Amino acid sequence: MNTADLGLPVDVPSTALFTDQYEFTMVQAALKAGTADRRSVFEVFTRRLPGGRRYGVIAGTGRVLDAVENFRFDADVLGFLQAQKIVDEPTLEWLSTYRFSGDIWGYPEGEVYFPGSPILRVEGSFAECVLLETVILSILNHDSAIAAAASRMSAAAGGRRLIEMGARRTHELSAVASARAAYVGGFDSTSDLAAGFRYAIPTVGTSAHAFTLLHDSERDAFQAQVESLGRGTTLLIDTYDVAEAVRTAVEIAGPELGAVRIDSGDLLLVAHRVRQQLDELGAQQTRIVVTSDLDEYAIASLAAAPVDAYGVGTQLVTGSGHPTCSMVYKLVARARSADPAAPLEAVAKKSLGAKSSIGGRKWAARRVDAEGIAEAEVVGLGPVPADLVERQLLVELVKNGEILGRESLETARQRHISARAGLPMSAIQLSRGEPVLPTEYV
Amino acid sequence: MNTADLGLPVDVPSTALFTDQYEFTMVQAALKAGTADRRSVFEVFTRRLPGGRRYGVIAGTGRVLDAVENFRFDADVLGFLQAQKIVDEPTLEWLSTYRFSGDIWGYPEGEVYFPGSPILRVEGSFAECVLLETVILSILNHDSAIAAAASRMSAAAGGRRLIEMGARRTHELSAVASARAAYVGGFDSTSDLAAGFRYAIPTVGTSAHAFTLLHDSERDAFQAQVESLGRGTTLLIDTYDVAEAVRTAVEIAGPELGAVRIDSGDLLLVAHRVRQQLDELGAQQTRIVVTSDLDEYAIASLAAAPVDAYGVGTQLVTGSGHPTCSMVYKLVARARSADPAAPLEAVAKKSLGAKSSIGGRKWAARRVDAEGIAEAEVVGLGPVPADLVERQLLVELVKNGEILGRESLETARQRHISARAGLPMSAIQLSRGEPVLPTEYV
């Protein structure tokens, strides 16, 4: 990857070790058995949505492409695998020139998905594909969980602005990916500077209680902040007495005061009081930002409150109760040789029920009704019916190892808005429900 | 940090941008107001444990020390802050030479904690300390959440081995930190090679259904695996029929077969049947590894089953229902100048109840009863009572910017075993309860 292009401050030299050990030992055993180069098809899908959720949101596709491109073995990595005797010498030799040379198709980033949707399809030799399992699932399971929560919050917020503020509640790099996924899911900005740096997501900031407490008085603190950051700044008004703080704030900044932030108390009640007070003081344009353990339900409950923006932390970066998806990466078909002409045979685990899967290389399309609203997720193995050809969901992301699917985050964000808008209205109900589309297998 | 020493494949050049924007703008405003260099004390604490949990576990301390040392501003980072107009020129100038030069004391890694425990205390100028808020909280909130879940699982597992297998269920670098935290909390090994590389945690691997499906028959797959990896390998026996797989496995590997893995079905029932079958086939030494959405409750429910090791994924890396802690980083005291002789004044947020905090620089000690079992977490502001001097919990981690607190992960792991053993017996009950120690303020 050209790190200069991407301003790569929070990436890693290689993604090859974000991998479960068994992927490597399976490659070793398959190399020895002569089966490593059998043409294979793996698919990512999920058997269910998190309980009560009505749709899923794909996020992380762009990061998957980076990870595939960075899946390389340098001397340090090979040295580790050798020293720890993870794999034998022939396998080390094979890994040393590893580059993914196959094809990847997938639902594009921002798209919605349902149980059984073939979210990503990875094709190539068994060995080159199986190695990618762990890192692909890490990225998609994490990022899609955050995007799904973000999407629900953005639906609940209506047109009001949403600020991602959860960096302190999750791993520092998970935070960066969360800000990215939240943006795809409909957030407007983030407080996380690394996310601004890495992905050019708009960043914002307010002020903390520590800043007020540092100074000899709240007045001193507000004065210091306004003098340095201008009247357009956001003052935090709940360190001592809120009404007094609002008075002081407008006195110092005037009616041009950008915004005030409320971070505790009964936000509905306090927001109403603060709005009234601001208006009485002539600060009709001053916005109100609320924060404090918000989730999609709290956001919805503030719909009637005079709130201009929501800052969301913990519940966003933990997926609002569902911090991961249950996507799996399964071998669904393989040939008996590397020969491109050798026929693909469907394969599937058969034992012990619950974890069985459907073999075969699949396509997917979203069927719409007469009004253009989605009515089913159609997944099939054979030829695509004529009426669904134009409605297919998988796009080409990697061809013969070459990354084709890079796109801007803005594109994914817009795609999500369209995809969600194309679902039945009940999709954006916050209450627990079934997936809004049935998955039909044809 | 000397990356060569630490074999740094999964780290980042600088941690300075894992920071909320407001930390920077507060520094700018304080620099302008002349308050940036006021001597300040910040404390990390939590107001509550996750609902029903009886103790918390500190993890991530070692990563915090790395993050503090790596909190530097290179040209790229400064260029970003400048281009995005995050801060003004005097602030950029100040940041360009930033090195944390203060002191950090904290509960050592692996120690247990309770609501109000002053887990970490950061002292220095306001500006140098406030900048560290986000990254310190990211690390401690994430890693401690995972360690707490790991600790409960290790208590439930008794002496049986625990393998961390959650990489695919969380962000790829969160996974590495999770494997580390799980090890502190009592796990024995991980499947995540990056965690083995970065932190020298023992790594293990088994096999996946894909490997069996790749081959023309289960027999071919087992043969390939045993031929390449030896008879000590772990064969996955639930792709088709379990009883047939066990028969084939022992036929191929003989009674020296290392282990079999069961990844689906009623694990209690299947483990009993498989054990009986293995014994009948003479494979009395072959171990049974179970995996499949295990959590501490499922592990406990298998106590009577003939299981030798548990592989835990999703529920570990998502903190078993509590993927984050609620640690906060609060200014608790500050002087009115940088003068070391200037007295520290306690400060605390007072508004709107629930989020208020206790001002003042605190010590903490764990009082024990006559049998040496902990009976209270004592937190105080004044002099330490004589009987508690030797039982103080905070240790010196950083002095005048110099990292003193580095230690091996093994040390933290052993510390956790001792600390948990020193709690009342009810600490390791899995049922929901109150914190096992009351926090007393003196």
PDB file of N, CA and C in Angstrom, chain A residues 271-317:
ATOM      1  N   ALA A 271     -32.008  20.502  28.883  1.00  0.00           N
ATOM      2  CA  ALA A 271     -31.932  21.101  27.541  1.00  0.00           C
ATOM      3  C   ALA A 271     -33.042  22.137  27.357  1.00  0.00           C
ATOM      4  N   HIS A 272     -34.249  21.808  27.800  1.00  0.00           N
ATOM      5  CA  HIS A 272     -35.345  22.775  27.696  1.00  0.00           C
ATOM      6  C   HIS A 272     -35.036  24.057  28.460  1.00  0.00           C
ATOM      7  N   ARG A 273     -34.567  23.876  29.683  1.00  0.00           N
ATOM      8  CA  ARG A 273     -34.253  25.064  30.501  1.00  0.00           C
ATOM      9  C   ARG A 273     -33.149  25.899  29.896  1.00  0.00           C
ATOM     10  N   VAL A 274     -32.116  25.214  29.409  1.00  0.00           N
ATOM     11  CA  VAL A 274     -30.974  25.936  28.850  1.00  0.00           C
ATOM     12  C   VAL A 274     -31.392  26.679  27.579  1.00  0.00           C
ATOM     13  N   ARG A 275     -32.219  26.015  26.751  1.00  0.00           N
ATOM     14  CA  ARG A 275     -32.682  26.664  25.518  1.00  0.00           C
ATOM     15  C   ARG A 275     -33.445  27.939  25.837  1.00  0.00           C
ATOM     16  N   GLN A 276     -34.338  27.819  26.818  1.00  0.00           N
ATOM     17  CA  GLN A 276     -35.146  28.982  27.206  1.00  0.00           C
ATOM     18  C   GLN A 276     -34.250  30.116  27.705  1.00  0.00           C
ATOM     19  N   GLN A 277     -33.289  29.734  28.542  1.00  0.00           N
ATOM     20  CA  GLN A 277     -32.396  30.752  29.088  1.00  0.00           C
ATOM     21  C   GLN A 277     -31.540  31.394  27.994  1.00  0.00           C
ATOM     22  N   LEU A 278     -31.025  30.553  27.098  1.00  0.00           N
ATOM     23  CA  LEU A 278     -30.216  31.098  25.993  1.00  0.00           C
ATOM     24  C   LEU A 278     -31.053  32.061  25.158  1.00  0.00           C
ATOM     25  N   ASP A 279     -32.270  31.669  24.860  1.00  0.00           N
ATOM     26  CA  ASP A 279     -33.138  32.516  24.045  1.00  0.00           C
ATOM     27  C   ASP A 279     -33.406  33.838  24.756  1.00  0.00           C
ATOM     28  N   GLU A 280     -33.683  33.756  26.048  1.00  0.00           N
ATOM     29  CA  GLU A 280     -33.951  34.975  26.811  1.00  0.00           C
ATOM     30  C   GLU A 280     -32.750  35.901  26.839  1.00  0.00           C
ATOM     31  N   LEU A 281     -31.554  35.287  26.783  1.00  0.00           N
ATOM     32  CA  LEU A 281     -30.333  36.095  26.800  1.00  0.00           C
ATOM     33  C   LEU A 281     -29.950  36.569  25.393  1.00  0.00           C
ATOM     34  N   GLY A 282     -30.778  36.246  24.431  1.00  0.00           N
ATOM     35  CA  GLY A 282     -30.521  36.692  23.062  1.00  0.00           C
ATOM     36  C   GLY A 282     -29.633  35.765  22.265  1.00  0.00           C
ATOM     37  N   ALA A 283     -29.293  34.617  22.848  1.00  0.00           N
ATOM     38  CA  ALA A 283     -28.391  33.691  22.147  1.00  0.00           C
ATOM     39  C   ALA A 283     -29.189  32.622  21.419  1.00  0.00           C
ATOM     40  N   GLN A 284     -30.102  33.080  20.551  1.00  0.00           N
ATOM     41  CA  GLN A 284     -30.985  32.129  19.853  1.00  0.00           C
ATOM     42  C   GLN A 284     -30.200  31.191  18.926  1.00  0.00           C
ATOM     43  N   GLN A 285     -29.037  31.650  18.461  1.00  0.00           N
ATOM     44  CA  GLN A 285     -28.279  30.828  17.510  1.00  0.00           C
ATOM     45  C   GLN A 285     -27.332  29.849  18.198  1.00  0.00           C
ATOM     46  N   THR A 286     -27.161  30.017  19.497  1.00  0.00           N
ATOM     47  CA  THR A 286     -26.236  29.124  20.204  1.00  0.00           C
ATOM     48  C   THR A 286     -26.826  27.723  20.260  1.00  0.00           C
ATOM     49  N   ARG A 287     -26.048  26.756  19.819  1.00  0.00           N
ATOM     50  CA  ARG A 287     -26.543  25.378  19.766  1.00  0.00           C
ATOM     51  C   ARG A 287     -26.347  24.638  21.089  1.00  0.00           C
ATOM     52  N   ILE A 288     -27.090  23.602  21.246  1.00  0.00           N
ATOM     53  CA  ILE A 288     -26.978  22.756  22.442  1.00  0.00           C
ATOM     54  C   ILE A 288     -26.507  21.366  22.035  1.00  0.00           C
ATOM     55  N   VAL A 289     -25.384  20.954  22.627  1.00  0.00           N
ATOM     56  CA  VAL A 289     -24.831  19.629  22.385  1.00  0.00           C
ATOM     57  C   VAL A 289     -25.034  18.819  23.660  1.00  0.00           C
ATOM     58  N   VAL A 290     -25.609  17.643  23.544  1.00  0.00           N
ATOM     59  CA  VAL A 290     -25.749  16.796  24.727  1.00  0.00           C
ATOM     60  C   VAL A 290     -24.903  15.535  24.577  1.00  0.00           C
ATOM     61  N   THR A 291     -24.354  15.117  25.709  1.00  0.00           N
ATOM     62  CA  THR A 291     -23.543  13.901  25.785  1.00  0.00           C
ATOM     63  C   THR A 291     -23.895  13.259  27.118  1.00  0.00           C
ATOM     64  N   SER A 292     -23.452  12.045  27.336  1.00  0.00           N
ATOM     65  CA  SER A 292     -23.649  11.361  28.620  1.00  0.00           C
ATOM     66  C   SER A 292     -24.376  10.045  28.388  1.00  0.00           C
ATOM     67  N   ASP A 293     -23.598   9.040  28.073  1.00  0.00           N
ATOM     68  CA  ASP A 293     -24.121   7.672  27.938  1.00  0.00           C
ATOM     69  C   ASP A 293     -25.339   7.571  27.039  1.00  0.00           C
ATOM     70  N   LEU A 294     -25.290   8.259  25.912  1.00  0.00           N
ATOM     71  CA  LEU A 294     -26.414   8.181  24.963  1.00  0.00           C
ATOM     72  C   LEU A 294     -26.377   6.876  24.177  1.00  0.00           C
ATOM     73  N   ASP A 295     -27.535   6.363  23.870  1.00  0.00           N
ATOM     74  CA  ASP A 295     -27.669   5.293  22.889  1.00  0.00           C
ATOM     75  C   ASP A 295     -28.829   5.669  21.969  1.00  0.00           C
ATOM     76  N   GLU A 296     -29.221   4.765  21.080  1.00  0.00           N
ATOM     77  CA  GLU A 296     -30.257   5.129  20.120  1.00  0.00           C
ATOM     78  C   GLU A 296     -31.596   5.422  20.809  1.00  0.00           C
ATOM     79  N   TYR A 297     -31.836   4.760  21.935  1.00  0.00           N
ATOM     80  CA  TYR A 297     -33.097   4.978  22.640  1.00  0.00           C
ATOM     81  C   TYR A 297     -33.091   6.352  23.311  1.00  0.00           C
ATOM     82  N   ALA A 298     -31.974   6.691  23.957  1.00  0.00           N
ATOM     83  CA  ALA A 298     -31.866   8.006  24.598  1.00  0.00           C
ATOM     84  C   ALA A 298     -31.959   9.116  23.546  1.00  0.00           C
ATOM     85  N   ILE A 299     -31.339   8.877  22.403  1.00  0.00           N
ATOM     86  CA  ILE A 299     -31.405   9.874  21.323  1.00  0.00           C
ATOM     87  C   ILE A 299     -32.855  10.054  20.887  1.00  0.00           C
ATOM     88  N   ALA A 300     -33.552   8.943  20.688  1.00  0.00           N
ATOM     89  CA  ALA A 300     -34.954   9.019  20.266  1.00  0.00           C
ATOM     90  C   ALA A 300     -35.794   9.741  21.321  1.00  0.00           C
ATOM     91  N   SER A 301     -35.474   9.504  22.589  1.00  0.00           N
ATOM     92  CA  SER A 301     -36.275  10.112  23.652  1.00  0.00           C
ATOM     93  C   SER A 301     -36.042  11.614  23.748  1.00  0.00           C
ATOM     94  N   LEU A 302     -35.001  12.085  23.110  1.00  0.00           N
ATOM     95  CA  LEU A 302     -34.708  13.522  23.123  1.00  0.00           C
ATOM     96  C   LEU A 302     -35.199  14.213  21.849  1.00  0.00           C
ATOM     97  N   ALA A 303     -35.995  13.490  21.060  1.00  0.00           N
ATOM     98  CA  ALA A 303     -36.447  14.047  19.777  1.00  0.00           C
ATOM     99  C   ALA A 303     -37.200  15.363  19.962  1.00  0.00           C
ATOM    100  N   ALA A 304     -37.943  15.461  21.064  1.00  0.00           N
ATOM    101  CA  ALA A 304     -38.729  16.666  21.294  1.00  0.00           C
ATOM    102  C   ALA A 304     -37.960  17.727  22.072  1.00  0.00           C
ATOM    103  N   ALA A 305     -36.725  17.420  22.440  1.00  0.00           N
ATOM    104  CA  ALA A 305     -35.920  18.387  23.203  1.00  0.00           C
ATOM    105  C   ALA A 305     -35.174  19.310  22.237  1.00  0.00           C
ATOM    106  N   PRO A 306     -34.899  20.527  22.671  1.00  0.00           N
ATOM    107  CA  PRO A 306     -34.195  21.490  21.807  1.00  0.00           C
ATOM    108  C   PRO A 306     -32.697  21.195  21.765  1.00  0.00           C
ATOM    109  N   VAL A 307     -32.375  20.089  21.132  1.00  0.00           N
ATOM    110  CA  VAL A 307     -30.989  19.627  21.061  1.00  0.00           C
ATOM    111  C   VAL A 307     -30.525  19.746  19.616  1.00  0.00           C
ATOM    112  N   ASP A 308     -29.298  20.215  19.420  1.00  0.00           N
ATOM    113  CA  ASP A 308     -28.785  20.368  18.063  1.00  0.00           C
ATOM    114  C   ASP A 308     -27.836  19.257  17.657  1.00  0.00           C
ATOM    115  N   ALA A 309     -27.159  18.667  18.643  1.00  0.00           N
ATOM    116  CA  ALA A 309     -26.203  17.605  18.299  1.00  0.00           C
ATOM    117  C   ALA A 309     -26.054  16.661  19.477  1.00  0.00           C
ATOM    118  N   TYR A 310     -25.779  15.417  19.138  1.00  0.00           N
ATOM    119  CA  TYR A 310     -25.568  14.381  20.138  1.00  0.00           C
ATOM    120  C   TYR A 310     -24.114  13.910  20.053  1.00  0.00           C
ATOM    121  N   GLY A 311     -23.479  13.831  21.199  1.00  0.00           N
ATOM    122  CA  GLY A 311     -22.156  13.206  21.264  1.00  0.00           C
ATOM    123  C   GLY A 311     -22.318  11.823  21.866  1.00  0.00           C
ATOM    124  N   VAL A 312     -21.885  10.811  21.137  1.00  0.00           N
ATOM    125  CA  VAL A 312     -22.113   9.439  21.580  1.00  0.00           C
ATOM    126  C   VAL A 312     -20.783   8.713  21.753  1.00  0.00           C
ATOM    127  N   GLY A 313     -20.624   8.048  22.888  1.00  0.00           N
ATOM    128  CA  GLY A 313     -19.365   7.375  23.174  1.00  0.00           C
ATOM    129  C   GLY A 313     -19.528   5.883  23.357  1.00  0.00           C
ATOM    130  N   THR A 314     -19.629   5.492  24.628  1.00  0.00           N
ATOM    131  CA  THR A 314     -19.627   4.077  24.999  1.00  0.00           C
ATOM    132  C   THR A 314     -20.531   3.217  24.130  1.00  0.00           C
ATOM    133  N   GLN A 315     -21.778   3.605  24.008  1.00  0.00           N
ATOM    134  CA  GLN A 315     -22.734   2.722  23.342  1.00  0.00           C
ATOM    135  C   GLN A 315     -22.444   2.592  21.851  1.00  0.00           C
ATOM    136  N   LEU A 316     -21.822   3.596  21.270  1.00  0.00           N
ATOM    137  CA  LEU A 316     -21.454   3.452  19.865  1.00  0.00           C
ATOM    138  C   LEU A 316     -20.317   2.445  19.703  1.00  0.00           C
ATOM    139  N   VAL A 317     -19.230   2.666  20.447  1.00  0.00           N
ATOM    140  CA  VAL A 317     -18.042   1.830  20.215  1.00  0.00           C
ATOM    141  C   VAL A 317     -18.209   0.418  20.761  1.00  0.00           C
TER     142      VAL A 317
END
